GROMACS .gro file of C-alpha atoms in nm:
model
  425
    1UNK     CA    1   4.410  -7.348  -1.371
    2UNK     CA    2   4.580  -7.024  -1.374
    3UNK     CA    3   4.765  -6.841  -1.088
    4UNK     CA    4   4.899  -6.467  -1.047
    5UNK     CA    5   5.213  -6.402  -1.274
    6UNK     CA    6   5.517  -6.349  -1.069
    7UNK     CA    7   5.593  -6.043  -1.249
    8UNK     CA    8   5.304  -5.837  -1.107
    9UNK     CA    9   5.376  -5.553  -0.966
   10UNK     CA   10   5.138  -5.373  -0.688
   11UNK     CA   11   5.190  -4.980  -0.665
   12UNK     CA   12   4.984  -4.756  -0.428
   13UNK     CA   13   4.765  -4.521  -0.631
   14UNK     CA   14   4.476  -4.365  -0.425
   15UNK     CA   15   4.291  -4.182  -0.680
   16UNK     CA   16   3.968  -4.172  -0.875
   17UNK     CA   17   3.835  -4.478  -0.681
   18UNK     CA   18   4.119  -4.695  -0.758
   19UNK     CA   19   4.368  -4.807  -0.470
   20UNK     CA   20   4.636  -4.942  -0.680
   21UNK     CA   21   4.812  -4.969  -1.019
   22UNK     CA   22   4.889  -5.312  -1.091
   23UNK     CA   23   5.185  -5.341  -1.357
   24UNK     CA   24   5.299  -5.669  -1.526
   25UNK     CA   25   5.686  -5.612  -1.614
   26UNK     CA   26   5.638  -5.930  -1.854
   27UNK     CA   27   5.393  -5.809  -2.075
   28UNK     CA   28   5.396  -5.435  -2.008
   29UNK     CA   29   5.019  -5.430  -1.912
   30UNK     CA   30   4.921  -5.188  -1.645
   31UNK     CA   31   4.568  -5.151  -1.508
   32UNK     CA   32   4.411  -4.963  -1.206
   33UNK     CA   33   4.270  -5.172  -0.945
   34UNK     CA   34   4.066  -5.154  -0.621
   35UNK     CA   35   4.194  -5.328  -0.296
   36UNK     CA   36   3.949  -5.635  -0.340
   37UNK     CA   37   4.119  -5.709  -0.703
   38UNK     CA   38   4.483  -5.655  -0.569
   39UNK     CA   39   4.415  -5.902  -0.279
   40UNK     CA   40   4.271  -6.168  -0.517
   41UNK     CA   41   4.599  -6.128  -0.753
   42UNK     CA   42   4.835  -6.107  -0.454
   43UNK     CA   43   4.727  -6.432  -0.275
   44UNK     CA   44   4.722  -6.628  -0.611
   45UNK     CA   45   4.467  -6.893  -0.512
   46UNK     CA   46   4.403  -7.104  -0.832
   47UNK     CA   47   4.084  -7.200  -0.665
   48UNK     CA   48   3.958  -6.840  -0.631
   49UNK     CA   49   4.060  -6.772  -0.991
   50UNK     CA   50   3.842  -7.054  -1.083
   51UNK     CA   51   3.561  -6.875  -0.889
   52UNK     CA   52   3.634  -6.536  -1.078
   53UNK     CA   53   3.607  -6.725  -1.403
   54UNK     CA   54   3.258  -6.840  -1.348
   55UNK     CA   55   3.133  -6.527  -1.167
   56UNK     CA   56   3.301  -6.245  -1.403
   57UNK     CA   57   3.452  -6.438  -1.696
   58UNK     CA   58   3.503  -6.094  -1.881
   59UNK     CA   59   3.762  -6.003  -1.567
   60UNK     CA   60   3.914  -6.321  -1.586
   61UNK     CA   61   3.974  -6.352  -1.955
   62UNK     CA   62   4.108  -5.991  -1.938
   63UNK     CA   63   4.363  -6.088  -1.693
   64UNK     CA   64   4.483  -6.366  -1.865
   65UNK     CA   65   4.511  -6.169  -2.200
   66UNK     CA   66   4.725  -5.909  -2.016
   67UNK     CA   67   4.945  -6.155  -1.858
   68UNK     CA   68   4.853  -6.081  -1.516
   69UNK     CA   69   4.715  -6.439  -1.494
   70UNK     CA   70   4.928  -6.713  -1.624
   71UNK     CA   71   4.886  -7.097  -1.663
   72UNK     CA   72   4.969  -7.266  -1.328
   73UNK     CA   73   5.319  -7.418  -1.335
   74UNK     CA   74   5.428  -7.197  -1.635
   75UNK     CA   75   5.807  -7.163  -1.630
   76UNK     CA   76   5.790  -6.769  -1.671
   77UNK     CA   77   6.156  -6.729  -1.628
   78UNK     CA   78   6.225  -6.974  -1.877
   79UNK     CA   79   5.978  -6.788  -2.118
   80UNK     CA   80   6.151  -6.486  -2.078
   81UNK     CA   81   6.522  -6.655  -2.159
   82UNK     CA   82   6.365  -6.786  -2.485
   83UNK     CA   83   6.263  -6.451  -2.569
   84UNK     CA   84   6.612  -6.287  -2.462
   85UNK     CA   85   6.773  -6.573  -2.678
   86UNK     CA   86   6.567  -6.528  -2.983
   87UNK     CA   87   6.634  -6.159  -2.970
   88UNK     CA   88   7.015  -6.231  -2.926
   89UNK     CA   89   7.057  -6.492  -3.200
   90UNK     CA   90   6.829  -6.339  -3.464
   91UNK     CA   91   6.975  -6.319  -3.812
   92UNK     CA   92   6.716  -6.089  -3.966
   93UNK     CA   93   6.819  -5.772  -3.844
   94UNK     CA   94   7.174  -5.603  -3.831
   95UNK     CA   95   7.277  -5.297  -3.623
   96UNK     CA   96   7.575  -5.135  -3.721
   97UNK     CA   97   7.780  -4.854  -3.551
   98UNK     CA   98   8.042  -4.743  -3.794
   99UNK     CA   99   8.344  -4.535  -3.705
  100UNK     CA  100   8.493  -4.360  -4.033
  101UNK     CA  101   8.755  -4.230  -3.780
  102UNK     CA  102   8.816  -4.197  -3.407
  103UNK     CA  103   8.993  -3.867  -3.470
  104UNK     CA  104   8.774  -3.568  -3.322
  105UNK     CA  105   8.821  -3.173  -3.326
  106UNK     CA  106   8.675  -3.127  -2.978
  107UNK     CA  107   8.835  -3.163  -2.634
  108UNK     CA  108   8.518  -3.255  -2.420
  109UNK     CA  109   8.595  -3.282  -2.081
  110UNK     CA  110   8.407  -3.621  -2.007
  111UNK     CA  111   8.533  -3.803  -2.301
  112UNK     CA  112   8.594  -4.179  -2.269
  113UNK     CA  113   8.786  -4.217  -2.592
  114UNK     CA  114   9.126  -4.226  -2.671
  115UNK     CA  115   9.129  -4.022  -3.011
  116UNK     CA  116   9.367  -4.121  -3.280
  117UNK     CA  117   9.415  -3.989  -3.660
  118UNK     CA  118   9.324  -4.176  -3.943
  119UNK     CA  119   9.006  -4.253  -4.169
  120UNK     CA  120   8.869  -4.602  -4.289
  121UNK     CA  121   9.030  -4.677  -4.618
  122UNK     CA  122   8.840  -4.776  -4.938
  123UNK     CA  123   8.967  -5.126  -4.871
  124UNK     CA  124   8.793  -5.143  -4.539
  125UNK     CA  125   8.481  -4.975  -4.670
  126UNK     CA  126   8.469  -5.232  -4.949
  127UNK     CA  127   8.528  -5.495  -4.686
  128UNK     CA  128   8.220  -5.378  -4.496
  129UNK     CA  129   7.993  -5.393  -4.769
  130UNK     CA  130   8.116  -5.754  -4.857
  131UNK     CA  131   8.053  -5.847  -4.469
  132UNK     CA  132   7.703  -5.721  -4.477
  133UNK     CA  133   7.638  -5.899  -4.810
  134UNK     CA  134   7.753  -6.219  -4.648
  135UNK     CA  135   7.443  -6.219  -4.436
  136UNK     CA  136   7.202  -6.185  -4.728
  137UNK     CA  137   6.965  -6.377  -4.721
  138UNK     CA  138   6.827  -6.396  -4.437
  139UNK     CA  139   6.886  -6.019  -4.378
  140UNK     CA  140   6.576  -5.821  -4.367
  141UNK     CA  141   6.702  -5.470  -4.236
  142UNK     CA  142   7.002  -5.283  -4.187
  143UNK     CA  143   7.059  -5.011  -3.913
  144UNK     CA  144   7.363  -4.797  -3.946
  145UNK     CA  145   7.468  -4.535  -3.672
  146UNK     CA  146   7.768  -4.315  -3.793
  147UNK     CA  147   7.985  -4.260  -3.485
  148UNK     CA  148   8.333  -4.130  -3.395
  149UNK     CA  149   8.536  -3.938  -3.267
  150UNK     CA  150   8.370  -3.690  -3.500
  151UNK     CA  151   8.224  -3.901  -3.792
  152UNK     CA  152   8.206  -3.611  -4.032
  153UNK     CA  153   8.589  -3.581  -4.044
  154UNK     CA  154   8.552  -3.876  -4.230
  155UNK     CA  155   8.290  -3.785  -4.455
  156UNK     CA  156   8.418  -3.926  -4.753
  157UNK     CA  157   8.427  -4.269  -4.615
  158UNK     CA  158   8.100  -4.213  -4.470
  159UNK     CA  159   7.982  -4.134  -4.838
  160UNK     CA  160   8.152  -4.431  -4.989
  161UNK     CA  161   8.029  -4.689  -4.729
  162UNK     CA  162   7.680  -4.539  -4.752
  163UNK     CA  163   7.655  -4.547  -5.142
  164UNK     CA  164   7.789  -4.947  -5.136
  165UNK     CA  165   7.533  -5.021  -4.852
  166UNK     CA  166   7.225  -4.878  -4.983
  167UNK     CA  167   7.276  -5.013  -5.318
  168UNK     CA  168   7.315  -5.346  -5.184
  169UNK     CA  169   7.004  -5.289  -4.971
  170UNK     CA  170   6.807  -5.173  -5.246
  171UNK     CA  171   6.920  -5.475  -5.489
  172UNK     CA  172   6.781  -5.713  -5.185
  173UNK     CA  173   6.468  -5.551  -5.053
  174UNK     CA  174   6.631  -5.491  -4.740
  175UNK     CA  175   6.503  -5.204  -4.501
  176UNK     CA  176   6.784  -4.954  -4.462
  177UNK     CA  177   6.797  -4.677  -4.189
  178UNK     CA  178   7.088  -4.456  -4.113
  179UNK     CA  179   7.136  -4.196  -3.825
  180UNK     CA  180   7.433  -4.002  -3.703
  181UNK     CA  181   7.621  -3.909  -3.373
  182UNK     CA  182   7.788  -3.574  -3.429
  183UNK     CA  183   7.912  -3.276  -3.248
  184UNK     CA  184   7.741  -3.059  -3.506
  185UNK     CA  185   8.022  -2.809  -3.588
  186UNK     CA  186   8.112  -2.955  -3.919
  187UNK     CA  187   7.743  -2.929  -4.029
  188UNK     CA  188   7.798  -2.723  -4.351
  189UNK     CA  189   7.530  -2.705  -4.638
  190UNK     CA  190   7.743  -2.933  -4.840
  191UNK     CA  191   7.781  -3.171  -4.558
  192UNK     CA  192   7.400  -3.148  -4.473
  193UNK     CA  193   7.330  -3.231  -4.852
  194UNK     CA  194   7.602  -3.531  -4.837
  195UNK     CA  195   7.382  -3.676  -4.552
  196UNK     CA  196   7.056  -3.679  -4.734
  197UNK     CA  197   7.216  -3.845  -5.004
  198UNK     CA  198   7.335  -4.082  -4.781
  199UNK     CA  199   6.978  -4.135  -4.630
  200UNK     CA  200   7.098  -4.016  -4.284
  201UNK     CA  201   6.729  -3.983  -4.139
  202UNK     CA  202   6.840  -3.865  -3.768
  203UNK     CA  203   7.106  -3.659  -3.603
  204UNK     CA  204   7.204  -3.652  -3.244
  205UNK     CA  205   7.383  -3.345  -3.142
  206UNK     CA  206   7.520  -3.267  -2.785
  207UNK     CA  207   7.457  -2.908  -2.639
  208UNK     CA  208   7.538  -2.899  -2.273
  209UNK     CA  209   7.399  -2.565  -2.163
  210UNK     CA  210   7.396  -2.173  -2.255
  211UNK     CA  211   7.688  -2.076  -2.461
  212UNK     CA  212   7.933  -2.011  -2.140
  213UNK     CA  213   7.862  -2.353  -1.994
  214UNK     CA  214   7.896  -2.558  -2.295
  215UNK     CA  215   8.211  -2.371  -2.433
  216UNK     CA  216   8.367  -2.480  -2.115
  217UNK     CA  217   8.286  -2.836  -2.157
  218UNK     CA  218   8.304  -2.907  -2.532
  219UNK     CA  219   8.589  -2.652  -2.695
  220UNK     CA  220   8.743  -2.699  -3.003
  221UNK     CA  221   9.071  -2.920  -2.929
  222UNK     CA  222   9.319  -2.729  -3.098
  223UNK     CA  223   9.254  -2.375  -3.013
  224UNK     CA  224   9.032  -2.438  -2.680
  225UNK     CA  225   8.773  -2.189  -2.851
  226UNK     CA  226   8.389  -2.215  -2.824
  227UNK     CA  227   8.179  -2.424  -3.014
  228UNK     CA  228   7.826  -2.324  -2.928
  229UNK     CA  229   7.732  -2.082  -3.192
  230UNK     CA  230   7.894  -2.316  -3.459
  231UNK     CA  231   7.668  -2.592  -3.348
  232UNK     CA  232   7.363  -2.374  -3.363
  233UNK     CA  233   7.408  -2.285  -3.688
  234UNK     CA  234   7.466  -2.637  -3.785
  235UNK     CA  235   7.097  -2.706  -3.606
  236UNK     CA  236   6.968  -2.444  -3.862
  237UNK     CA  237   7.101  -2.598  -4.152
  238UNK     CA  238   6.962  -2.952  -4.043
  239UNK     CA  239   6.624  -2.772  -3.979
  240UNK     CA  240   6.346  -2.906  -4.198
  241UNK     CA  241   6.567  -3.163  -4.330
  242UNK     CA  242   6.698  -3.384  -4.073
  243UNK     CA  243   6.550  -3.413  -3.727
  244UNK     CA  244   6.792  -3.383  -3.462
  245UNK     CA  245   6.775  -3.521  -3.094
  246UNK     CA  246   6.972  -3.255  -2.882
  247UNK     CA  247   7.144  -3.411  -2.617
  248UNK     CA  248   7.246  -3.242  -2.273
  249UNK     CA  249   7.490  -3.413  -2.078
  250UNK     CA  250   7.471  -3.312  -1.718
  251UNK     CA  251   7.653  -3.345  -1.393
  252UNK     CA  252   7.637  -3.145  -1.087
  253UNK     CA  253   7.809  -2.856  -1.221
  254UNK     CA  254   7.554  -2.789  -1.511
  255UNK     CA  255   7.256  -2.982  -1.423
  256UNK     CA  256   7.083  -2.645  -1.298
  257UNK     CA  257   7.156  -2.457  -1.617
  258UNK     CA  258   6.989  -2.706  -1.890
  259UNK     CA  259   6.653  -2.470  -1.862
  260UNK     CA  260   6.850  -2.174  -2.020
  261UNK     CA  261   6.934  -2.363  -2.315
  262UNK     CA  262   6.567  -2.525  -2.352
  263UNK     CA  263   6.431  -2.154  -2.366
  264UNK     CA  264   6.708  -2.067  -2.616
  265UNK     CA  265   6.651  -2.317  -2.862
  266UNK     CA  266   6.283  -2.269  -2.848
  267UNK     CA  267   6.317  -1.912  -2.894
  268UNK     CA  268   6.526  -1.967  -3.214
  269UNK     CA  269   6.261  -2.228  -3.344
  270UNK     CA  270   6.515  -2.521  -3.290
  271UNK     CA  271   6.287  -2.683  -3.068
  272UNK     CA  272   5.918  -2.763  -3.066
  273UNK     CA  273   5.693  -3.028  -3.255
  274UNK     CA  274   5.708  -2.826  -3.551
  275UNK     CA  275   6.109  -2.825  -3.556
  276UNK     CA  276   6.104  -3.181  -3.556
  277UNK     CA  277   6.376  -3.151  -3.298
  278UNK     CA  278   6.369  -3.327  -2.940
  279UNK     CA  279   6.586  -3.244  -2.627
  280UNK     CA  280   6.697  -3.499  -2.365
  281UNK     CA  281   6.937  -3.522  -2.078
  282UNK     CA  282   7.252  -3.763  -2.083
  283UNK     CA  283   7.396  -3.884  -1.770
  284UNK     CA  284   7.784  -3.799  -1.747
  285UNK     CA  285   7.954  -4.129  -1.623
  286UNK     CA  286   8.299  -4.226  -1.550
  287UNK     CA  287   8.283  -4.509  -1.828
  288UNK     CA  288   8.661  -4.528  -1.858
  289UNK     CA  289   8.968  -4.359  -1.706
  290UNK     CA  290   8.969  -4.116  -1.995
  291UNK     CA  291   8.679  -3.921  -1.861
  292UNK     CA  292   8.808  -3.595  -1.688
  293UNK     CA  293   8.518  -3.546  -1.434
  294UNK     CA  294   8.577  -3.589  -1.046
  295UNK     CA  295   8.361  -3.846  -0.914
  296UNK     CA  296   8.200  -3.633  -0.687
  297UNK     CA  297   8.059  -3.408  -0.974
  298UNK     CA  298   7.858  -3.718  -1.095
  299UNK     CA  299   7.502  -3.747  -1.057
  300UNK     CA  300   7.336  -4.088  -0.900
  301UNK     CA  301   7.101  -4.241  -1.121
  302UNK     CA  302   6.797  -4.174  -0.886
  303UNK     CA  303   6.911  -3.793  -0.918
  304UNK     CA  304   6.943  -3.788  -1.284
  305UNK     CA  305   6.592  -3.965  -1.336
  306UNK     CA  306   6.450  -3.683  -1.126
  307UNK     CA  307   6.577  -3.432  -1.331
  308UNK     CA  308   6.495  -3.633  -1.647
  309UNK     CA  309   6.121  -3.652  -1.551
  310UNK     CA  310   6.126  -3.281  -1.472
  311UNK     CA  311   6.229  -3.178  -1.796
  312UNK     CA  312   5.982  -3.426  -2.009
  313UNK     CA  313   5.691  -3.293  -1.789
  314UNK     CA  314   5.811  -2.937  -1.855
  315UNK     CA  315   5.829  -2.972  -2.223
  316UNK     CA  316   5.507  -3.158  -2.243
  317UNK     CA  317   5.343  -2.884  -2.058
  318UNK     CA  318   5.456  -2.605  -2.283
  319UNK     CA  319   5.391  -2.791  -2.595
  320UNK     CA  320   5.749  -2.808  -2.708
  321UNK     CA  321   5.759  -3.213  -2.711
  322UNK     CA  322   5.488  -3.435  -2.747
  323UNK     CA  323   5.437  -3.680  -2.418
  324UNK     CA  324   5.505  -3.613  -2.081
  325UNK     CA  325   5.672  -3.909  -1.866
  326UNK     CA  326   5.736  -4.204  -2.078
  327UNK     CA  327   5.392  -4.395  -2.087
  328UNK     CA  328   5.400  -4.751  -2.002
  329UNK     CA  329   5.749  -4.781  -1.881
  330UNK     CA  330   5.692  -5.121  -1.772
  331UNK     CA  331   5.747  -5.265  -2.130
  332UNK     CA  332   5.945  -5.564  -2.126
  333UNK     CA  333   6.286  -5.485  -2.299
  334UNK     CA  334   6.545  -5.729  -2.416
  335UNK     CA  335   6.918  -5.681  -2.307
  336UNK     CA  336   7.124  -5.414  -2.470
  337UNK     CA  337   7.158  -5.461  -2.838
  338UNK     CA  338   7.520  -5.469  -2.800
  339UNK     CA  339   7.487  -5.856  -2.704
  340UNK     CA  340   7.290  -5.951  -3.040
  341UNK     CA  341   7.505  -6.170  -3.279
  342UNK     CA  342   7.443  -5.907  -3.561
  343UNK     CA  343   7.517  -5.596  -3.374
  344UNK     CA  344   7.882  -5.448  -3.409
  345UNK     CA  345   8.101  -5.161  -3.383
  346UNK     CA  346   8.328  -5.111  -3.674
  347UNK     CA  347   8.629  -4.944  -3.627
  348UNK     CA  348   8.825  -4.752  -3.907
  349UNK     CA  349   9.089  -5.060  -3.925
  350UNK     CA  350   8.788  -5.309  -3.998
  351UNK     CA  351   8.827  -5.480  -3.641
  352UNK     CA  352   8.473  -5.522  -3.461
  353UNK     CA  353   8.373  -5.448  -3.105
  354UNK     CA  354   8.024  -5.493  -2.925
  355UNK     CA  355   7.975  -5.174  -2.762
  356UNK     CA  356   8.087  -4.804  -2.857
  357UNK     CA  357   8.176  -4.696  -2.492
  358UNK     CA  358   8.484  -4.944  -2.531
  359UNK     CA  359   8.563  -4.903  -2.873
  360UNK     CA  360   8.902  -4.788  -2.808
  361UNK     CA  361   8.997  -4.989  -2.526
  362UNK     CA  362   9.258  -5.270  -2.531
  363UNK     CA  363   9.154  -5.637  -2.525
  364UNK     CA  364   8.779  -5.574  -2.634
  365UNK     CA  365   8.822  -5.684  -2.987
  366UNK     CA  366   8.539  -5.958  -3.097
  367UNK     CA  367   8.662  -6.007  -3.470
  368UNK     CA  368   8.721  -5.855  -3.797
  369UNK     CA  369   8.527  -5.794  -4.111
  370UNK     CA  370   8.685  -6.094  -4.275
  371UNK     CA  371   8.636  -6.355  -3.985
  372UNK     CA  372   8.321  -6.194  -3.819
  373UNK     CA  373   8.254  -6.298  -3.476
  374UNK     CA  374   8.582  -6.489  -3.355
  375UNK     CA  375   8.471  -6.709  -3.054
  376UNK     CA  376   8.864  -6.782  -2.976
  377UNK     CA  377   8.859  -6.422  -2.813
  378UNK     CA  378   8.782  -6.374  -2.467
  379UNK     CA  379   8.575  -6.062  -2.536
  380UNK     CA  380   8.349  -6.244  -2.781
  381UNK     CA  381   8.245  -6.519  -2.568
  382UNK     CA  382   8.200  -6.274  -2.263
  383UNK     CA  383   7.935  -6.050  -2.483
  384UNK     CA  384   7.764  -6.323  -2.659
  385UNK     CA  385   7.710  -6.521  -2.382
  386UNK     CA  386   7.573  -6.259  -2.153
  387UNK     CA  387   7.230  -6.385  -1.991
  388UNK     CA  388   7.096  -6.220  -1.710
  389UNK     CA  389   6.849  -6.507  -1.642
  390UNK     CA  390   7.135  -6.694  -1.507
  391UNK     CA  391   7.212  -6.454  -1.249
  392UNK     CA  392   7.048  -6.564  -0.921
  393UNK     CA  393   6.972  -6.213  -0.814
  394UNK     CA  394   6.824  -6.108  -1.158
  395UNK     CA  395   6.625  -6.446  -1.192
  396UNK     CA  396   6.447  -6.357  -0.828
  397UNK     CA  397   6.352  -6.015  -0.944
  398UNK     CA  398   6.040  -5.909  -1.071
  399UNK     CA  399   6.188  -5.598  -1.261
  400UNK     CA  400   6.407  -5.844  -1.505
  401UNK     CA  401   6.203  -5.836  -1.802
  402UNK     CA  402   6.221  -5.444  -1.798
  403UNK     CA  403   6.574  -5.403  -1.677
  404UNK     CA  404   6.725  -5.713  -1.879
  405UNK     CA  405   7.023  -5.712  -1.639
  406UNK     CA  406   7.132  -5.350  -1.681
  407UNK     CA  407   7.434  -5.249  -1.871
  408UNK     CA  408   7.624  -5.538  -2.006
  409UNK     CA  409   7.946  -5.294  -2.039
  410UNK     CA  410   7.921  -5.250  -1.645
  411UNK     CA  411   7.847  -5.604  -1.574
  412UNK     CA  412   8.140  -5.743  -1.757
  413UNK     CA  413   8.400  -5.501  -1.676
  414UNK     CA  414   8.284  -5.488  -1.306
  415UNK     CA  415   8.400  -5.124  -1.300
  416UNK     CA  416   8.358  -4.964  -0.991
  417UNK     CA  417   8.136  -5.214  -0.848
  418UNK     CA  418   7.850  -5.103  -1.092
  419UNK     CA  419   7.762  -5.440  -1.218
  420UNK     CA  420   7.367  -5.360  -1.174
  421UNK     CA  421   7.157  -5.108  -1.023
  422UNK     CA  422   6.961  -5.308  -0.795
  423UNK     CA  423   6.977  -5.051  -0.523
  424UNK     CA  424   6.740  -4.859  -0.721
  425UNK     CA  425   6.432  -5.099  -0.749
   0.00000   0.00000   0.00000
C-alpha cells in the first residue's frame, strides 16, 4: 500500500482549469491538479489510493513515479539523510577553491576578508599536486575555483598549479574543470591567454552598477581610483574566449541602479546569449566584522529575491538571457558542498579551510596539505558532522530537501542569530 509523501506541497494556482500546483520537494516533481486530486493526496488514505490504483492505474502509477505517493511506512527522512551522507562522503569528486594569494588590489567596502601579502610558493604548489594525487583512485573529477584576494596577483602560482593538476588528471583520465573569481582589473591579453592554457572555462566578475556607483564601492586600494572602465576592457578581452558571469552585489544604496548597468553591458555587446555572458545579483551580507556596510543598508532575503526574480524575468523577456524564473526550483539539493569530505579551500600557506567566507578568520583551519582533514581540530569535526536531518526543526520541515538546512557557515557560527532562514518559509 502507498500513502502521500510528507514532502508534498500544495500551492494555489487557479488558472487553466487547475486549482493547485502540487510539488514534491524530495523528488523535484511538479504537477497541476484540480481540487479532487489535491484533496486525495492531502487526506492520504491508503485505502483510497488502492481504489485509485484500480480505477485509474495510469494516474496511480504516475504519482508513484513522481514520488508523490510512497510506500506506506517508508522513512522518508531517513532516505534523505542517506542521500545527504552519500554526497558528503563520496570520494569520486573533489572540489578545491585555491587561493594563490590573499592579497588584493581593490578596497571593496563590503569585503569580508583580511587581505595580506604573499603568494603560494612552488613548494606548496607541489604539495597541492601530491594531495590530489593521493586520492587517485577513486577520484573521477576535479573542480578547481581560483579565488583570492585577487587570484591573478598570483598568476605564476596559478599557472604552476594548473599545469601540474592538468597533467595529473590527463594521465589518470580524471575530468578536470576550472573557473576563476576575479575582480577583472588584471585581465590583459597575456593573462587571458594564460587562463586559456590553464583550461579556465568560466570567470565570475563583479560590477556593482554604472561607473559612479561601482567606483564608489570597488575602488583601487592604493589610489582610491575607479575600476569600472578597466573591468569593461577585461570583459571585452574575454569575449568569445571565456564566458563570464557578471555579478552585481546589491544593498539598499545601489539596488535601484543595476538596470542601468544591464543596459550598458547589452549596448556594448557584453551581455546576451551570443556573448556567452550572464548577469545575476548577489546579496551583500555582514558575513564577518570586516564588512563595512551598515546593517540598515542590507536587504532582507525576501527583498533580495524579489529583485532577483524581477531581473531574471526582464532579461528573459528581452532575449538577453535564457530562461526566466528558475524552473522547477523545488528540485532537491544536498547541503552546501563545503561540508563534503573532499571539498577544501586551500590557502597560500597550504592550510585548509571548508568555506571561502571564513578563509582568513582564526580557528577555522581543518587541516593542511600534508595531513588532510584533521579531526583533532574542532572546526574539522563541526563541518564534517554537519547534518540538518538531526535538527528537530529541519526534520519536521517539508522544505528540508531543497533547503538542506541553509548555510552551514551561518548555522555553525550562529552569527547574528542567522542559523536558519525558517522565517521565510
